[in-house]
Coordinates of C-alpha atoms in Angstrom, one line a residue:
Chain A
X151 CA 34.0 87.8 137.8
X152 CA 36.5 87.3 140.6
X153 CA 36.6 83.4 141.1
X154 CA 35.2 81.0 139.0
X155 CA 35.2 77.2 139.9
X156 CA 34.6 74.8 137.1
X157 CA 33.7 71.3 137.8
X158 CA 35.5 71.1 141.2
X159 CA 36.2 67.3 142.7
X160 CA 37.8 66.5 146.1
X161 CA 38.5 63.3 148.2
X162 CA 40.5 62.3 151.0
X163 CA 41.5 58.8 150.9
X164 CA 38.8 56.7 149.3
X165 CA 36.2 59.4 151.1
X166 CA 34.7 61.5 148.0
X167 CA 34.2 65.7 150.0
X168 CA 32.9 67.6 146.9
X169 CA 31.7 66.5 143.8
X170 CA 31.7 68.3 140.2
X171 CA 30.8 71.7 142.1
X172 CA 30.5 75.0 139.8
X173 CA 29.8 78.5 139.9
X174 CA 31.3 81.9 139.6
X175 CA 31.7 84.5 142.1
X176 CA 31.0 88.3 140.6
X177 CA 32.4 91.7 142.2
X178 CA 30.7 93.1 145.0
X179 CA 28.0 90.3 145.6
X180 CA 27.1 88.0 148.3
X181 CA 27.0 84.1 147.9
X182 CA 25.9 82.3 151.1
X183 CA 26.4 78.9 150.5
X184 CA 23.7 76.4 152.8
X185 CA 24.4 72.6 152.7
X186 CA 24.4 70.0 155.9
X187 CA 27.3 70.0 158.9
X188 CA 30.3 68.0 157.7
X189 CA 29.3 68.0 153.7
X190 CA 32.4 69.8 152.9
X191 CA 32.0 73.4 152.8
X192 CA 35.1 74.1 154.5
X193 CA 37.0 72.2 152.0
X194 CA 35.5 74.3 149.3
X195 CA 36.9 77.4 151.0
X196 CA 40.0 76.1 151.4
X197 CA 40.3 74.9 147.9
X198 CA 39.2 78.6 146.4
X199 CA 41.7 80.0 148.8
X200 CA 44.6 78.0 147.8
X201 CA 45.0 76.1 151.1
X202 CA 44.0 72.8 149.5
X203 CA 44.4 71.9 145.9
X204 CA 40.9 70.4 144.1
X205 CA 41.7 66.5 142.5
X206 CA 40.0 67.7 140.0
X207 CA 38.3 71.0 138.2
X208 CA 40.1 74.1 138.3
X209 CA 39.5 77.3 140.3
X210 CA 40.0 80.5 138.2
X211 CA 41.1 83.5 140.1
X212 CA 41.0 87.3 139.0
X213 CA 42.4 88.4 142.4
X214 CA 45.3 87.4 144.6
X215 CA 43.6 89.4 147.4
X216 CA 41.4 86.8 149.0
X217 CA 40.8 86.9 153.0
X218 CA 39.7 84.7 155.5
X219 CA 37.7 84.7 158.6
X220 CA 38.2 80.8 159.7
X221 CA 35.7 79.2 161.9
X222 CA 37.7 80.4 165.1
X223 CA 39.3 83.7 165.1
X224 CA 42.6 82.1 165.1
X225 CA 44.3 85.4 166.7
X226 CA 47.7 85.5 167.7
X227 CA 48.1 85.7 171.3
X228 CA 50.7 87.8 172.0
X229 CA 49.4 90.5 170.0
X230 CA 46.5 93.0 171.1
X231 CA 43.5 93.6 169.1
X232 CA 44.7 96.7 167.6
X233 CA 48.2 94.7 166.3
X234 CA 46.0 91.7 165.1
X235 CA 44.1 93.9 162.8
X236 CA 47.0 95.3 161.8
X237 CA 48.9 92.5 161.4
X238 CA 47.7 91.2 157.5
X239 CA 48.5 95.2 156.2
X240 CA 51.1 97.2 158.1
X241 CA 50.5 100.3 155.9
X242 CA 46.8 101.3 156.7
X243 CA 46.9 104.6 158.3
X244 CA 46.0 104.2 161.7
X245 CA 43.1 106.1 161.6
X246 CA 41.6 103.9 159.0
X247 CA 42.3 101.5 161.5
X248 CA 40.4 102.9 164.4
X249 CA 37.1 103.9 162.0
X250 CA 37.0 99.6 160.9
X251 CA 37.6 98.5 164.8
X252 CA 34.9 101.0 165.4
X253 CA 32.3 99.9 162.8
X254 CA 33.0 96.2 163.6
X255 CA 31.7 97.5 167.2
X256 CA 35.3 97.1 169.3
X257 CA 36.2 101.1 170.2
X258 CA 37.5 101.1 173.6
X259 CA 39.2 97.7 172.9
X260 CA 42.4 98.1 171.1
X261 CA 44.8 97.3 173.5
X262 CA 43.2 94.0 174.5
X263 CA 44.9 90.4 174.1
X264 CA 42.9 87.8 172.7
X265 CA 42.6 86.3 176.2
X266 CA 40.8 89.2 177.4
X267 CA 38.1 89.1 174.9
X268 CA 34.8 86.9 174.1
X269 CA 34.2 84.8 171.7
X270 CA 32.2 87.0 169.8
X271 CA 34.4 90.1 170.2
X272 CA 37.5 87.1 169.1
X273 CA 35.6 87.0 165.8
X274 CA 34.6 90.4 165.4
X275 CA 38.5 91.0 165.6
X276 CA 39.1 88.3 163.2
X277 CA 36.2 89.9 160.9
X278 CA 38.1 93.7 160.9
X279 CA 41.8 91.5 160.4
X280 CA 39.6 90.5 157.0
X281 CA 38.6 93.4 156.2
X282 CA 41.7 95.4 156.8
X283 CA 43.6 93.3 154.1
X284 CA 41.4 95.3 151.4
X285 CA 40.6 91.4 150.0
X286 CA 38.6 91.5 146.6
X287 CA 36.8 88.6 148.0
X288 CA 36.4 87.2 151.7
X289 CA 35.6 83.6 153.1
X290 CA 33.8 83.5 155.6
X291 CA 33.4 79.8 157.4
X292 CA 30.7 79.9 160.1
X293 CA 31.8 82.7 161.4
X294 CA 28.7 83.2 163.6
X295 CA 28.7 79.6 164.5
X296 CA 29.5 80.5 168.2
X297 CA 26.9 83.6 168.6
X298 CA 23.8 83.2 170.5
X299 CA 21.0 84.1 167.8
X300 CA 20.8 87.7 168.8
X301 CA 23.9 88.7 168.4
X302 CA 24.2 86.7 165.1
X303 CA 21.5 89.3 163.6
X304 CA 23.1 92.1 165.1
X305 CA 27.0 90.8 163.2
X306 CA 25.1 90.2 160.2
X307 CA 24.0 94.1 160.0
X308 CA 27.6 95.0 161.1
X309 CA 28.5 92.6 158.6
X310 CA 26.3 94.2 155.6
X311 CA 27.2 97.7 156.9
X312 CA 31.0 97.2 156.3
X313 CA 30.5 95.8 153.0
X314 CA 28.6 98.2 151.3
X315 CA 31.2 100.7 152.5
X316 CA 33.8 98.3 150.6
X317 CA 33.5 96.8 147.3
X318 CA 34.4 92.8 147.7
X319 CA 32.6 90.5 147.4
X320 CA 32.0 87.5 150.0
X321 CA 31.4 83.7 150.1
X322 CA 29.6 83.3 153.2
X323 CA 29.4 79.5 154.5
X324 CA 26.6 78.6 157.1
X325 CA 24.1 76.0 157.8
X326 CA 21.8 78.8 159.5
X327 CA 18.9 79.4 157.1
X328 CA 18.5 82.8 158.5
X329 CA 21.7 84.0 157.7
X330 CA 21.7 82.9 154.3
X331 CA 18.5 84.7 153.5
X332 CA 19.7 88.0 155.5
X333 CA 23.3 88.5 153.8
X334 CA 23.1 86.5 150.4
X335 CA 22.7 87.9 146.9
X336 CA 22.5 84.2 145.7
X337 CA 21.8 81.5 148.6
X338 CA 23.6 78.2 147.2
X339 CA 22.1 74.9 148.1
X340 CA 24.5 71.7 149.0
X341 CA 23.8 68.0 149.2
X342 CA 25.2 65.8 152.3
X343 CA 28.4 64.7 151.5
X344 CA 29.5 64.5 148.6
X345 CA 28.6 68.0 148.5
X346 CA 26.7 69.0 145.0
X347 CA 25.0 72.2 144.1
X348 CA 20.8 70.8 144.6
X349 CA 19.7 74.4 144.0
X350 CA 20.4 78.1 143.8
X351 CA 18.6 81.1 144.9
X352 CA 18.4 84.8 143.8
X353 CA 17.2 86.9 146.0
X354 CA 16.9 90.5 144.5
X355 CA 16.3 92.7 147.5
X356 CA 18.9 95.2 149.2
X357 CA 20.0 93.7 152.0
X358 CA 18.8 96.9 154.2
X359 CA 15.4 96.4 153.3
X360 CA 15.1 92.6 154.0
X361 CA 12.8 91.5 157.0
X362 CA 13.0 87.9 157.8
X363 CA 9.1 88.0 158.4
X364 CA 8.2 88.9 154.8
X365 CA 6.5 87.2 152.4
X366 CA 9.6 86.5 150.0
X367 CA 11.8 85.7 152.5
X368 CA 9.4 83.7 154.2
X369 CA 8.9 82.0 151.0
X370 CA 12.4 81.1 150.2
X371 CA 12.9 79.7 153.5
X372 CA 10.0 77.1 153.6
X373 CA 11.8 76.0 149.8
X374 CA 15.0 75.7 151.1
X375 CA 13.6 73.6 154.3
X376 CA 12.1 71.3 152.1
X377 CA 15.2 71.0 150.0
X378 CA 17.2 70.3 153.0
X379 CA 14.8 67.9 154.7
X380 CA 14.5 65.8 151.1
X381 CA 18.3 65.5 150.7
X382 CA 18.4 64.7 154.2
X383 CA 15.8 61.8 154.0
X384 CA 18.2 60.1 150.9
X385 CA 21.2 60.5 152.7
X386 CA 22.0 57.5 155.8
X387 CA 21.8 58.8 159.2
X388 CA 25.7 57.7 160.2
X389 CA 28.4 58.5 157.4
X390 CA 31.8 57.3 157.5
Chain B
X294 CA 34.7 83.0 196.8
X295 CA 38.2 83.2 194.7
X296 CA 40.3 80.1 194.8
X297 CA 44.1 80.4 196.2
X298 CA 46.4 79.9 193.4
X299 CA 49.8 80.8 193.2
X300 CA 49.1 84.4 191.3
X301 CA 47.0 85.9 194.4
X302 CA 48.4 88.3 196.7
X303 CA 52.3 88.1 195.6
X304 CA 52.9 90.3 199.2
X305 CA 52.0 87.8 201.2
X306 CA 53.6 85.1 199.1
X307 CA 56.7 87.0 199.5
X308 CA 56.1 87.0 203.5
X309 CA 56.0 83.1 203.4
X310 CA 59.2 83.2 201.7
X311 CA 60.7 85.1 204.3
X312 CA 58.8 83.3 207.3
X313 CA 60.4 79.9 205.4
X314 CA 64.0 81.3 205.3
X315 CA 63.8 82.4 208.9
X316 CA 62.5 78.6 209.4
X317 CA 65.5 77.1 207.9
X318 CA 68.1 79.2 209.7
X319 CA 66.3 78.7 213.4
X320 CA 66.6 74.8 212.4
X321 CA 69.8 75.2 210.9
X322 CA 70.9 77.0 214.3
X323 CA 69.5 74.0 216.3
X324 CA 71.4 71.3 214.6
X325 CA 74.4 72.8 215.0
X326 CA 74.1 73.3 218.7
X327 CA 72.9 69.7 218.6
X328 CA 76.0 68.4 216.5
X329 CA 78.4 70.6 218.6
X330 CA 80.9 70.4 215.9
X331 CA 81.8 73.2 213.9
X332 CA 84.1 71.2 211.5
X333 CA 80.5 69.2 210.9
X334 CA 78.2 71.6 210.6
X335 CA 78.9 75.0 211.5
X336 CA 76.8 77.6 213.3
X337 CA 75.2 80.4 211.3
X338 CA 77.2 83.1 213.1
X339 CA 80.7 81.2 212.2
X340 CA 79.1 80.9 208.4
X341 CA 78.5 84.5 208.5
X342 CA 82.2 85.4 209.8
X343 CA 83.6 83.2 207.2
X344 CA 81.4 84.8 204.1
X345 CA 82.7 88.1 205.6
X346 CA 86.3 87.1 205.2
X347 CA 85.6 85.5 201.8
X348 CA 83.9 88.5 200.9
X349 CA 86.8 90.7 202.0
X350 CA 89.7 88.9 200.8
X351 CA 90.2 90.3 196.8
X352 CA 91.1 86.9 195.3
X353 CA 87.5 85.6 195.7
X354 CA 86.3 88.6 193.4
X355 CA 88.8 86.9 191.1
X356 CA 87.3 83.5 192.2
X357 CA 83.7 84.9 191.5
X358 CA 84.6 86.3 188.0
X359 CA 86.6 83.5 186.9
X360 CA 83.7 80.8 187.3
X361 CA 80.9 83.4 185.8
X362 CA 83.5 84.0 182.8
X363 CA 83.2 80.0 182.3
X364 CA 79.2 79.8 183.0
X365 CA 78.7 82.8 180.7
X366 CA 80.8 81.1 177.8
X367 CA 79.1 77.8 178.4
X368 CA 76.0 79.1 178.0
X369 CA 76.5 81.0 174.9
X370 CA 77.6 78.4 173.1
X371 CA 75.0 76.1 174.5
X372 CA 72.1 78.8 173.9
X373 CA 73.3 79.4 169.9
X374 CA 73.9 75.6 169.6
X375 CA 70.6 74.6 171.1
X376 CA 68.8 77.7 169.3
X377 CA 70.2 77.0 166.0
X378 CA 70.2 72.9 166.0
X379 CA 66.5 73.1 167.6
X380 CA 65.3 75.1 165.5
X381 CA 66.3 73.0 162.2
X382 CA 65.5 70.0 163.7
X383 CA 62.2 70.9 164.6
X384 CA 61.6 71.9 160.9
X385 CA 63.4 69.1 159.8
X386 CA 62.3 65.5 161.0
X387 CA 65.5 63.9 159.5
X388 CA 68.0 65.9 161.6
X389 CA 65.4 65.6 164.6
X390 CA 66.2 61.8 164.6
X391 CA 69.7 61.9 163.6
X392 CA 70.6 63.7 166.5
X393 CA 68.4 62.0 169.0
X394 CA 71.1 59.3 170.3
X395 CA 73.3 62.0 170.5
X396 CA 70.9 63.8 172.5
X397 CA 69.9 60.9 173.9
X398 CA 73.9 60.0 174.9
X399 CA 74.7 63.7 176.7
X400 CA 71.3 62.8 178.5
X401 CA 71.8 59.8 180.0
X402 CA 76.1 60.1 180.6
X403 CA 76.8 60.5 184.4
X404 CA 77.8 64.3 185.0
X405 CA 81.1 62.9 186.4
X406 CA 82.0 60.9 183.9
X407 CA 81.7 64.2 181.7
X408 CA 84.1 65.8 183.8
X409 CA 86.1 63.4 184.3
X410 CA 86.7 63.2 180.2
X411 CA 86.8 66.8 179.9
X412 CA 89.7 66.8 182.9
X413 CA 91.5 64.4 180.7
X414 CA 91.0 66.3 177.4
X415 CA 91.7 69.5 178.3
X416 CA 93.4 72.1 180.5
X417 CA 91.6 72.6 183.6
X418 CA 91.1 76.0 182.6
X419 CA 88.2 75.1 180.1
X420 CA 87.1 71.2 181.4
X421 CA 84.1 73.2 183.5
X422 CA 82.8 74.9 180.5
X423 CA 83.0 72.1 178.4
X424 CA 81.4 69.9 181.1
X425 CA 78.2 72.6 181.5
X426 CA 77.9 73.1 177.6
X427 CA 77.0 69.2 177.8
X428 CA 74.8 68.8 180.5
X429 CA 73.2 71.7 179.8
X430 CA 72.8 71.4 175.9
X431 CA 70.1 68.6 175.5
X432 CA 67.8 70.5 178.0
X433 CA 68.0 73.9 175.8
X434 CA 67.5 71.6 172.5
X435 CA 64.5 70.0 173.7
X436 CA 62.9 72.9 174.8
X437 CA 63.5 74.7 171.3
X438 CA 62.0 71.4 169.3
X439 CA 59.4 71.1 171.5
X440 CA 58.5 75.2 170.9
X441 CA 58.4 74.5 167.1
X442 CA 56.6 71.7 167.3
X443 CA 53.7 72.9 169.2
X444 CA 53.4 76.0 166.9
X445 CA 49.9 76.3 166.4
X446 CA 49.2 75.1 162.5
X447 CA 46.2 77.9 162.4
X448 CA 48.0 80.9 163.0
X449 CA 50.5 79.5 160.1
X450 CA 47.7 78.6 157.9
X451 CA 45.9 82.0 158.7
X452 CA 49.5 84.0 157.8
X453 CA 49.7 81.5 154.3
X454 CA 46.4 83.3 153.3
X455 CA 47.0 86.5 154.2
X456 CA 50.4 86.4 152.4
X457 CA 52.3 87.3 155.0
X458 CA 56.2 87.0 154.2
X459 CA 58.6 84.6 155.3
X460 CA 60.6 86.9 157.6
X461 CA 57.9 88.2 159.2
X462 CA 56.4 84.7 160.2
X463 CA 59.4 84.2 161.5
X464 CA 59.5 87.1 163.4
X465 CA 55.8 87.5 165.0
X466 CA 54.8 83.9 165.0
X467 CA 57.7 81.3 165.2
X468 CA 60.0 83.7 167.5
X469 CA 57.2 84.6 170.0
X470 CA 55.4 80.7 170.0
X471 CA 58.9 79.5 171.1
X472 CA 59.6 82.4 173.2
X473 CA 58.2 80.7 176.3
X474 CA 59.5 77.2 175.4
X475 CA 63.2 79.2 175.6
X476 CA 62.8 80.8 178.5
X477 CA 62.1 78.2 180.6
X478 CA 65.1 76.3 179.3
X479 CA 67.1 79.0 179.9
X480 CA 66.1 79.5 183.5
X481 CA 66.7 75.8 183.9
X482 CA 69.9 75.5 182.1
X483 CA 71.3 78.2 184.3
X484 CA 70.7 77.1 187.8
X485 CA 72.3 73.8 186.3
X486 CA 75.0 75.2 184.8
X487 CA 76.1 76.8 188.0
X488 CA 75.8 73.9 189.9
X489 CA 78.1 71.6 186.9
X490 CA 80.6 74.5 186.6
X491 CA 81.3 74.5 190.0
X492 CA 81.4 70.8 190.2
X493 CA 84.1 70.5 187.2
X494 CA 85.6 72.6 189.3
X495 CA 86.1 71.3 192.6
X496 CA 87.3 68.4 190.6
X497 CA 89.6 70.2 187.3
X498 CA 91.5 72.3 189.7
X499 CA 91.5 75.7 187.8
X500 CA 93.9 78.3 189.3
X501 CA 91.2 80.5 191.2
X502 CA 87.8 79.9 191.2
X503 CA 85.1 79.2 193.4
X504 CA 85.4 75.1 192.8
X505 CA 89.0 75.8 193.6
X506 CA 88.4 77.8 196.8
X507 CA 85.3 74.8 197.5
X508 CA 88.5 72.7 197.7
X509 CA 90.7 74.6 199.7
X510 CA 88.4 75.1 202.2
X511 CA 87.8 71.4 202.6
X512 CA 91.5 71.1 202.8
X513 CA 91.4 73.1 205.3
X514 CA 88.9 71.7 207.3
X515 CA 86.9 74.9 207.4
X516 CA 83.4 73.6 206.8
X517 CA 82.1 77.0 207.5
X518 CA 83.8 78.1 204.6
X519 CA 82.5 75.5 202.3
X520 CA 79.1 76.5 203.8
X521 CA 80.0 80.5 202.8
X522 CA 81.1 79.6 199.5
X523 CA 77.7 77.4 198.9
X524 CA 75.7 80.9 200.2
X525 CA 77.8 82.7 197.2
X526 CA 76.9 80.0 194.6
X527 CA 73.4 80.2 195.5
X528 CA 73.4 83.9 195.3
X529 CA 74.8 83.7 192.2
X530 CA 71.8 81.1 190.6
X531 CA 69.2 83.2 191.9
X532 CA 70.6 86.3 190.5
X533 CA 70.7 84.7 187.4
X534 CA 66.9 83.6 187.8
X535 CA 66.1 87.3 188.9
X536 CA 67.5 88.4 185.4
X537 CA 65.6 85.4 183.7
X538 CA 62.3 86.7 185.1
X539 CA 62.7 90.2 184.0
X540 CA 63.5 89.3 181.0
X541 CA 60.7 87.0 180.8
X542 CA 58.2 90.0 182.4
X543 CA 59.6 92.9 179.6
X544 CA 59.7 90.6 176.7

C-alpha cells in the first residue's frame, strides 16, 4: 500500500467538498477516479499530496515521493523544457533525461521556453517533470483536459508506455469515461458534490490489450453512464 | 498581413530615430536663427564649440567623475535598501503597511524641498546623494513589492510538492519572477537619479561637478554652455540605459 485515506471529510466555509471518502492506493496500479466537474476531485489530490489538510479522516502515506501533474502545466517561464524537467531532480544523468523527453514524444525540443510550446507539448513537459522526480505515486488532475480527443488517446498510450517502464503507481482524475476505462486498474466512481465513492470498478485486463470497442469495456462504460446520469438526476441543476 | 508593433524591423526603427534627431536639430537650428540671440538660445554650431571646450578643459573629467561618484553611491544604497526592504515587505504585510506613509511621504515631498533639507543637513559634498537616494527609493521599493506580490502561487505550490528547498525557490523562482519588476525600476531610477543629482547640485554648490559647472555657466551668461553641459548629462542617462538593456538582454 502506498496511500491509504480513511474516512476523509473536507469543507470550505459552510460548503461540505468531500465527504467520508476511503480507499487505498497499492504499488504499481492505476486508480482513475470519475465523478462530475466541480465535485471535488481536485481537493482530494491536494489533500493526499499534502497541499490541503482533510477536516477530517486521515491520509496515511508510505512514500514522501509523491508528484504532480496539475491541471495546467504550471512551467516556469524562464526555464526551457530541458531545465523544467530537470528542475524537480538535478541529479538524473542527462541521458536519462533525454530517453524520458523522448518517450513523452518532445526530442528535438529541449531548448524550448514554455512560450514556444502548445498546450499539449506544455503538459507533456509537465508529465516528464513528473516523471523525472522518480515519485512512488503521481497525481494527475485532468491532465488531458485541454487535448482534442485524438491526441488524448495517443497521451494515454504514451502515458501507459512510461509507466510500465517505471514502477509507481498513479491517481488519475478525469471526468472522460474513455480515459478511465483505457488507463485504470480500478475506475472509482464519485457523487456531485459532496463527493462520495457510488461505485468502484476492477477492470482486470493489461492495459496494452484494452480496445475501447470491446465487449467488457463496452460494458463498463454503459454501467458507469448510468451511474453518472442517476446521481446526476438527484443532484439540483445550479449548486452554490 | 503582420501587424506593425514595436518589435518589427529594429533597422528601420533605428532609422526613425536618426531621421527624429536630425528633425530636432534642423528645428533647433531654426529657432535660433529666429531668436537671434545666442545668450537665449544658442545655435547648434556655438553648442558644439562650447562641448568641445568643455570636453577639452581637464576639470570637467573631474566634474564628470565627481557627479557619477555621487549617482553611483546613491544608487547603491537605494538598490540594497529598496531590494532588501521590498523584499520583506512584500513577504511580510505588517512591514508593507508600516512603511507605506513613509513611502508614501518621500513620494509626495517636492524634490526641492528635499534638497533644500539635505543642503541644510549636510555638506554640500553629499546633499545630491542624499537628495537622489530619496526620490529615487520609493520607485525601486515599489517595484520590488509589486515583483513579489505578483509571484505566480502555482509555480510555488508546484515547487511545495516537489520538495524543492528553500534556497533554491529563492534562487530559480522568486529571483527570476522579480527580475523584470527590478529592472525596470532600475532603468527608471537612473535616468531620475541623474536628473536629481544634478539638480541638488546646481543648488548645494559642491566644489566641481557638473551642477556646479551648470552654474557657472549661467553665471556667466554662456547659455551655450548650459546647453553643452545638458548634451553631457543626457549622454550620461542614456549610457546608463544602454548598460540597463544589456544587462536586461544577457540576464
Amino acid at each position: 500500500m502506498i496511500v491509504q485515506l480513511e474516512k476523509i471529510c473536507k469543507s470550505f466555509g459552510d460548503m461540505e467538498v468531500i465527504k467520508d471518502i476511503s480507499f487505498t492506493i497499492d504499488k504499481e496500479e492505476i486508480i482513475c477516479v470519475l465523478g462530475p466537474s466541480g465535485c471535488g476531485k481536485s481537493t482530494m489530490l491536494n489533500i493526499i499530496s499534502g497541499l490541503t489538510p482533510p477536516n477530517r479522516g486521515c491520509v496515511d502515506r508510505n512514500t514522501d515521493k509523491i508528484g504532480y501533474v496539475f491541471q495546467e502545466a504550471r512551467l516556469l517561464p524562464w526555464k526551457t523544457l530541458y531545465e523544467n524537467i530537470k528542475f524537480v531532480k538535478d541529479d538524473t544523468p542527462p541521458e536519462e533525461l533525454h530517453k524520458l523527453i523522448s518517450d513523452i514524444g518532445l526530442e528535438g525540443f529541449e531548448n524550448c521556453f514554455p512560450n514556444e510550446l502548445s498546450g499539449g507539448m506544455k503538459q507533456r513537459c509537465s508529465i516528464a517533470r513528473a516523471f523525472n522526480y522518480n515519485s512512488e505515486l503521481l497525481l494527475m488532475d485532468e491532465p488531458f483536459k485541454s487535448l482534442d480527443y485524438t491526441l488524448r488517446i495517443k497521451m494515454i498510450s504514451q502515458l501507459i508506455g512510461i509507466w510500465e517502464k517505471s514502477s509507481n503507481s498513479i491517481l488519475f482524475v478525469t471526468h472522460e469515461i474513455d480515459e478511465a476505462l483505457l488507463l485504470g486498474n480500478r475506475i472509482i466512481i464519485l457523487s456531485n458534490r459532496p463527493a462520495r465513492i457510488i461505485r468502484t470498478f476492477e477492470i482486470k485486463i493489461s492495459q496494452r490489450e484494452r480496445k475501447l470497442s470491446s465487449k467488457a469495456l463496452t460494458e463498463i462504460r454503459n454501467e458507469i453512464i448510468d451511474i453518472l446520469v442517476e446521481s446526476n438526476e438527484q443532484a439540483p441543476l445550479f449548486q452554490p | 498581413m503582420r501587424a506593425s508593433t514595436l518589435k518589427n524591423n529594429p533597422r528601420n526603427n533605428k532609422s526613425y530615430v536618426i531621421i527624429s534627431i536630425g528633425i530636432l536639430i534642423i528645428l533647433w537650428k531654426v529657432i535660433s536663427l529666429w531668436v537671434g540671440k545666442p545668450i537665449i538660445i544658442p545655435s547648434p554650431e556655438e553648442t558644439i564649440v562650447a562641448l568641445i571646450r568643455i570636453v577639452k578643459d581637464p576639470e570637467s573629467i573631474v566634474a564628470v567623475y565627481n557627479t557619477l561618484k555621487r549617482i553611483v553611491i546613491g544608487f547603491s544604497i537605494t538598490s540594497i535598501s529598496s531590494i532588501l526592504l521590498g523584499v520583506m515587505a512584500g513577504f511580510y504585510e505588517p512591514l508593507y503597511y508600516g512603511l507605506k506613509p513613509i513611502v508614501t511621504i518621500f513620494k509626495a515631498i517636492p524634490t526641492m524641498a528635499v534638497i533644500l533639507l539635505a543642503i541644510i543637513w549636510l555638506e554640500s559634498e553629499f546633499a545630491p546623494i542624499l537628495v537622489g537616494l530619496l526620490v529615487a527609493f520609493p520607485l525601486l521599493y515599489e517595484n520590488v513589492v509589486q515583483g513579489i506580490v505578483n509571484i505566480d502561487s502555482d509555480l510555488i505550490e508546484m515547487a511545495k510538492v516537489y520538495k524543492v528547498g528553500k534556497w533554491k525557490m529563492i534562487r530559480e523562482i522568486y529571483l527570476p519572477s522579480i527580475k523584470s519588476y527590478l529592472l525596470a525600476g532600475v532603468s527608471t531610477a537612473l535616468g531620475l537619479m541623474v536628473k536629481i543629482v544634478i539638480a541638488a547640485e546646481v543648488l548645494s554648490q559642491p566644489r566641481i561637478s557638473i551642477g556646479t559647472s551648470f552654474q557657472i555657466e549661467k553665471a556667466n551668461l554662456n547659455t551655450a554652455g548650459v546647453f553643452a553641459w545638458s548634451i553631457i548629462a543626457i549622454l550620461m542617462a542614456a549610457t546608463f540605459d544602454v548598460i540597463v538593456k544589456f544587462i536586461k538582454r544577457t540576464s
